[in-house]
Amino acid sequence: MGFVYFRATLDPTKQELLEAWLPSRSWASGVTSVEKLAEYRFDDPAGEVGVETILWRTDGGAVLQVPFTYRAARLAGADDFLVGTTDHSALGSRWVYDGCADPIWASTVATAILTGGTQAQMVIERDGELVDVPPRMEVRGSGSPGADVPPLASVDAVTDDGPITTIAAGPLTISLARVVGTPVEGEATLTGSAGGQDLGVLAALRQ
């Protein structure tokens, strides 16, 4: 379950952080502005790290897929993947990372892919009650419930190759389509849809 803080603010916003960071990404060359299209979240079992992947439409019409993790402190060894810091009006300072370098992101994505999981249900507290938030998009892994998921304590390497980012984490290799619609192959996959539109394979995994 993903909890949304009603009326909470971020300074700077996610979009402001992203637009400042994108020019340094090879897969976003020439992008000057973006508009949020949809998002999906997974749950950190420990409840400490926020895990969210946002789809952004560029001014040129392409759709970029950017995973973020939100942490209360720095992630050791991941300074090169720090998108920026922001002040959350309810949670205080948050360190925002490119999720591809975060083992919590890798673990939650691998779990969804291997076990046939879906995005976390988002809820918001309003007038003392928890209210479900309708998803803006849906994702599903191709695996089966109960499948074994190896523990992923670290991300060993992150490599950009055109519009695909490859993440090596323990015995698993995850390929992420940075530009939605780019063919991504693997033994198991995460597919998505938004607004009734099939987005195809968003990520794939090899063991």
Tab-separated table of C-alpha atoms in Angstrom:
chain	number	residue	atom	x	y	z
A	1	MET	CA	0.000	0.000	0.000
A	2	GLY	CA	1.437	3.370	-1.034
A	3	PHE	CA	0.504	6.256	1.268
A	4	VAL	CA	0.001	9.735	-0.194
A	5	TYR	CA	0.158	12.707	2.168
A	6	PHE	CA	-2.885	14.853	1.440
A	7	ARG	CA	-1.918	18.459	0.596
A	8	ALA	CA	1.785	17.748	1.186
A	9	THR	CA	4.206	19.813	-0.883
A	10	LEU	CA	7.719	19.291	-2.260
A	11	ASP	CA	10.260	22.055	-2.714
A	12	PRO	CA	11.662	21.705	-5.314
A	13	THR	CA	9.021	19.566	-7.027
A	14	LYS	CA	9.720	16.234	-8.698
A	15	GLN	CA	9.349	17.849	-12.109
A	16	GLU	CA	11.803	20.622	-11.224
A	17	LEU	CA	14.330	18.061	-9.983
A	18	LEU	CA	13.877	15.949	-13.097
A	19	GLU	CA	14.197	18.780	-15.600
A	20	ALA	CA	17.435	19.907	-13.948
A	21	TRP	CA	18.819	16.339	-14.047
A	22	LEU	CA	17.704	15.152	-17.498
A	23	PRO	CA	20.285	17.097	-19.552
A	24	SER	CA	23.003	14.928	-17.988
A	25	ARG	CA	21.316	11.716	-19.194
A	26	SER	CA	22.379	10.295	-22.561
A	27	TRP	CA	18.910	8.796	-23.134
A	28	ALA	CA	17.243	12.218	-22.748
A	29	SER	CA	19.419	14.202	-25.145
A	30	GLY	CA	17.684	17.368	-26.314
A	31	VAL	CA	14.794	17.152	-23.830
A	32	THR	CA	13.985	20.599	-22.471
A	33	SER	CA	10.653	20.083	-20.728
A	34	VAL	CA	8.367	17.245	-19.624
A	35	GLU	CA	4.782	16.686	-18.521
A	36	LYS	CA	3.776	13.967	-16.078
A	37	LEU	CA	1.736	11.245	-17.757
A	38	ALA	CA	1.295	8.536	-15.099
A	39	GLU	CA	3.100	6.702	-12.301
A	40	TYR	CA	3.279	3.374	-10.509
A	41	ARG	CA	4.675	2.467	-7.110
A	42	PHE	CA	5.967	-0.590	-5.315
A	43	ASP	CA	6.181	-1.102	-1.558
A	44	ASP	CA	9.450	-1.283	0.345
A	45	PRO	CA	8.806	-4.191	2.783
A	46	ALA	CA	10.614	-2.233	5.509
A	47	GLY	CA	8.490	0.851	4.865
A	48	GLU	CA	11.539	3.121	4.809
A	49	VAL	CA	12.103	3.952	1.142
A	50	GLY	CA	9.576	5.396	-1.281
A	51	VAL	CA	9.658	3.618	-4.650
A	52	GLU	CA	7.957	5.315	-7.580
A	53	THR	CA	8.342	5.165	-11.345
A	54	ILE	CA	6.982	8.124	-13.299
A	55	LEU	CA	6.226	8.298	-17.011
A	56	TRP	CA	6.891	11.725	-18.501
A	57	ARG	CA	5.888	12.974	-21.943
A	58	THR	CA	8.581	15.141	-23.498
A	59	ASP	CA	8.073	18.266	-25.553
A	60	GLY	CA	8.929	16.091	-28.568
A	61	GLY	CA	6.189	13.543	-27.809
A	62	ALA	CA	8.336	10.673	-26.516
A	63	VAL	CA	7.485	9.044	-23.170
A	64	LEU	CA	10.354	8.634	-20.712
A	65	GLN	CA	10.313	6.164	-17.821
A	66	VAL	CA	12.130	7.411	-14.720
A	67	PRO	CA	12.224	5.419	-11.457
A	68	PHE	CA	12.756	7.456	-8.292
A	69	THR	CA	13.514	6.332	-4.765
A	70	TYR	CA	12.955	8.682	-1.851
A	71	ARG	CA	15.151	8.329	1.219
A	72	ALA	CA	15.489	10.085	4.579
A	73	ALA	CA	19.309	9.984	4.310
A	74	ARG	CA	21.994	9.522	1.683
A	75	LEU	CA	22.428	6.132	0.010
A	76	ALA	CA	26.072	5.151	0.447
A	77	GLY	CA	27.996	4.821	-2.808
A	78	ALA	CA	25.224	6.302	-4.963
A	79	ASP	CA	26.243	9.966	-5.201
A	80	ASP	CA	26.530	9.711	-8.995
A	81	PHE	CA	22.844	8.766	-9.127
A	82	LEU	CA	21.479	11.458	-6.821
A	83	VAL	CA	18.806	13.394	-8.719
A	84	GLY	CA	18.606	15.988	-5.950
A	85	THR	CA	17.254	16.784	-2.513
A	86	THR	CA	13.853	18.188	-1.685
A	87	ASP	CA	11.906	19.339	1.344
A	88	HIS	CA	8.704	17.354	1.972
A	89	SER	CA	6.247	19.359	4.066
A	90	ALA	CA	5.309	16.256	6.107
A	91	LEU	CA	8.487	14.142	6.041
A	92	GLY	CA	11.259	16.722	5.966
A	93	SER	CA	14.373	16.452	3.809
A	94	ARG	CA	14.332	13.695	1.195
A	95	TRP	CA	17.175	12.417	-0.973
A	96	VAL	CA	15.839	11.546	-4.424
A	97	TYR	CA	17.775	8.927	-6.403
A	98	ASP	CA	17.627	7.410	-9.848
A	99	GLY	CA	16.016	4.155	-8.750
A	100	CYS	CA	18.192	2.102	-11.095
A	101	ALA	CA	21.069	2.475	-8.615
A	102	ASP	CA	19.002	1.675	-5.517
A	103	PRO	CA	18.817	-1.946	-4.305
A	104	ILE	CA	15.338	-1.331	-2.876
A	105	TRP	CA	14.059	-0.398	-6.323
A	106	ALA	CA	15.811	-3.399	-7.889
A	107	SER	CA	14.359	-5.738	-5.266
A	108	THR	CA	10.784	-4.468	-5.565
A	109	VAL	CA	10.841	-4.530	-9.366
A	110	ALA	CA	12.347	-8.031	-9.426
A	111	THR	CA	9.709	-9.207	-6.959
A	112	ALA	CA	6.882	-7.848	-9.107
A	113	ILE	CA	8.309	-9.382	-12.273
A	114	LEU	CA	9.071	-12.826	-10.849
A	115	THR	CA	5.877	-13.210	-8.784
A	116	GLY	CA	3.405	-11.730	-11.259
A	117	GLY	CA	2.900	-8.724	-9.006
A	118	THR	CA	1.198	-5.418	-9.736
A	119	GLN	CA	1.637	-1.810	-8.672
A	120	ALA	CA	0.933	-0.921	-5.037
A	121	GLN	CA	-2.515	0.400	-4.218
A	122	MET	CA	-2.263	4.094	-3.435
A	123	VAL	CA	-4.232	5.480	-0.482
A	124	ILE	CA	-4.715	8.965	0.922
A	125	GLU	CA	-5.813	10.008	4.389
A	126	ARG	CA	-8.756	12.384	4.271
A	127	ASP	CA	-10.730	13.464	7.332
A	128	GLY	CA	-9.265	10.585	9.345
A	129	GLU	CA	-10.136	7.903	6.766
A	130	LEU	CA	-7.930	6.032	4.283
A	131	VAL	CA	-9.293	6.428	0.770
A	132	ASP	CA	-8.110	4.426	-2.252
A	133	VAL	CA	-6.614	6.473	-5.069
A	134	PRO	CA	-7.545	5.160	-8.544
A	135	PRO	CA	-4.344	4.167	-10.413
A	136	ARG	CA	-3.263	6.320	-13.350
A	137	MET	CA	-1.596	3.250	-14.850
A	138	GLU	CA	-1.307	-0.474	-14.218
A	139	VAL	CA	1.682	-2.809	-14.419
A	140	ARG	CA	2.008	-6.580	-14.069
A	141	GLY	CA	4.875	-9.036	-13.889
A	142	SER	CA	4.893	-12.149	-16.049
A	143	GLY	CA	5.939	-14.530	-13.269
A	144	SER	CA	3.951	-16.658	-10.842
A	145	PRO	CA	2.881	-16.079	-7.226
A	146	GLY	CA	5.233	-17.757	-4.779
A	147	ALA	CA	8.222	-17.713	-7.110
A	148	ASP	CA	11.610	-17.417	-5.431
A	149	VAL	CA	13.139	-13.947	-5.441
A	150	PRO	CA	16.833	-13.786	-4.548
A	151	PRO	CA	17.815	-11.148	-1.976
A	152	LEU	CA	19.401	-8.094	-3.574
A	153	ALA	CA	21.610	-6.282	-1.104
A	154	SER	CA	23.280	-3.996	-3.618
A	155	VAL	CA	23.332	-2.787	-7.204
A	156	ASP	CA	26.644	-3.779	-8.773
A	157	ALA	CA	26.503	-1.825	-12.035
A	158	VAL	CA	24.227	0.526	-13.977
A	159	THR	CA	24.877	0.877	-17.714
A	160	ASP	CA	23.095	3.129	-20.215
A	161	ASP	CA	22.956	1.810	-23.772
A	162	GLY	CA	20.880	4.169	-25.880
A	163	PRO	CA	17.285	4.153	-24.583
A	164	ILE	CA	17.846	1.099	-22.332
A	165	THR	CA	19.439	1.049	-18.888
A	166	THR	CA	20.831	-2.275	-17.661
A	167	ILE	CA	21.114	-2.953	-13.936
A	168	ALA	CA	23.267	-5.769	-12.525
A	169	ALA	CA	22.156	-6.729	-9.020
A	170	GLY	CA	23.398	-9.977	-7.505
A	171	PRO	CA	22.335	-12.882	-9.726
A	172	LEU	CA	19.827	-10.762	-11.679
A	173	THR	CA	20.092	-8.411	-14.637
A	174	ILE	CA	17.240	-5.943	-15.128
A	175	SER	CA	16.751	-4.007	-18.353
A	176	LEU	CA	14.621	-0.857	-18.200
A	177	ALA	CA	13.146	0.941	-21.205
A	178	ARG	CA	14.000	4.580	-20.532
A	179	VAL	CA	12.043	5.485	-23.668
A	180	VAL	CA	8.711	3.667	-23.505
A	181	GLY	CA	8.161	1.539	-26.593
A	182	THR	CA	11.805	0.529	-26.943
A	183	PRO	CA	11.987	-3.284	-27.348
A	184	VAL	CA	13.246	-4.901	-24.139
A	185	GLU	CA	13.888	-8.616	-23.877
A	186	GLY	CA	14.318	-11.008	-20.964
A	187	GLU	CA	13.180	-14.265	-19.395
A	188	ALA	CA	10.439	-12.434	-17.474
A	189	THR	CA	8.882	-9.018	-18.029
A	190	LEU	CA	6.943	-6.134	-16.539
A	191	THR	CA	4.260	-4.780	-18.865
A	192	GLY	CA	2.068	-1.736	-18.413
A	193	SER	CA	-0.933	0.208	-19.639
A	194	ALA	CA	-2.260	3.703	-19.068
A	195	GLY	CA	-5.552	5.266	-20.080
A	196	GLY	CA	-6.510	2.125	-21.966
A	197	GLN	CA	-3.294	2.224	-23.991
A	198	ASP	CA	-0.965	-0.774	-24.011
A	199	LEU	CA	2.551	0.440	-23.204
A	200	GLY	CA	4.214	-2.895	-23.895
A	201	VAL	CA	7.237	-4.163	-21.965
A	202	LEU	CA	8.577	-1.603	-19.501
A	203	ALA	CA	11.300	-3.800	-17.992
A	204	ALA	CA	12.722	-7.289	-18.380
A	205	LEU	CA	14.758	-9.573	-16.163
A	206	ARG	CA	17.367	-12.275	-16.724
A	207	GLN	CA	18.765	-14.680	-14.132
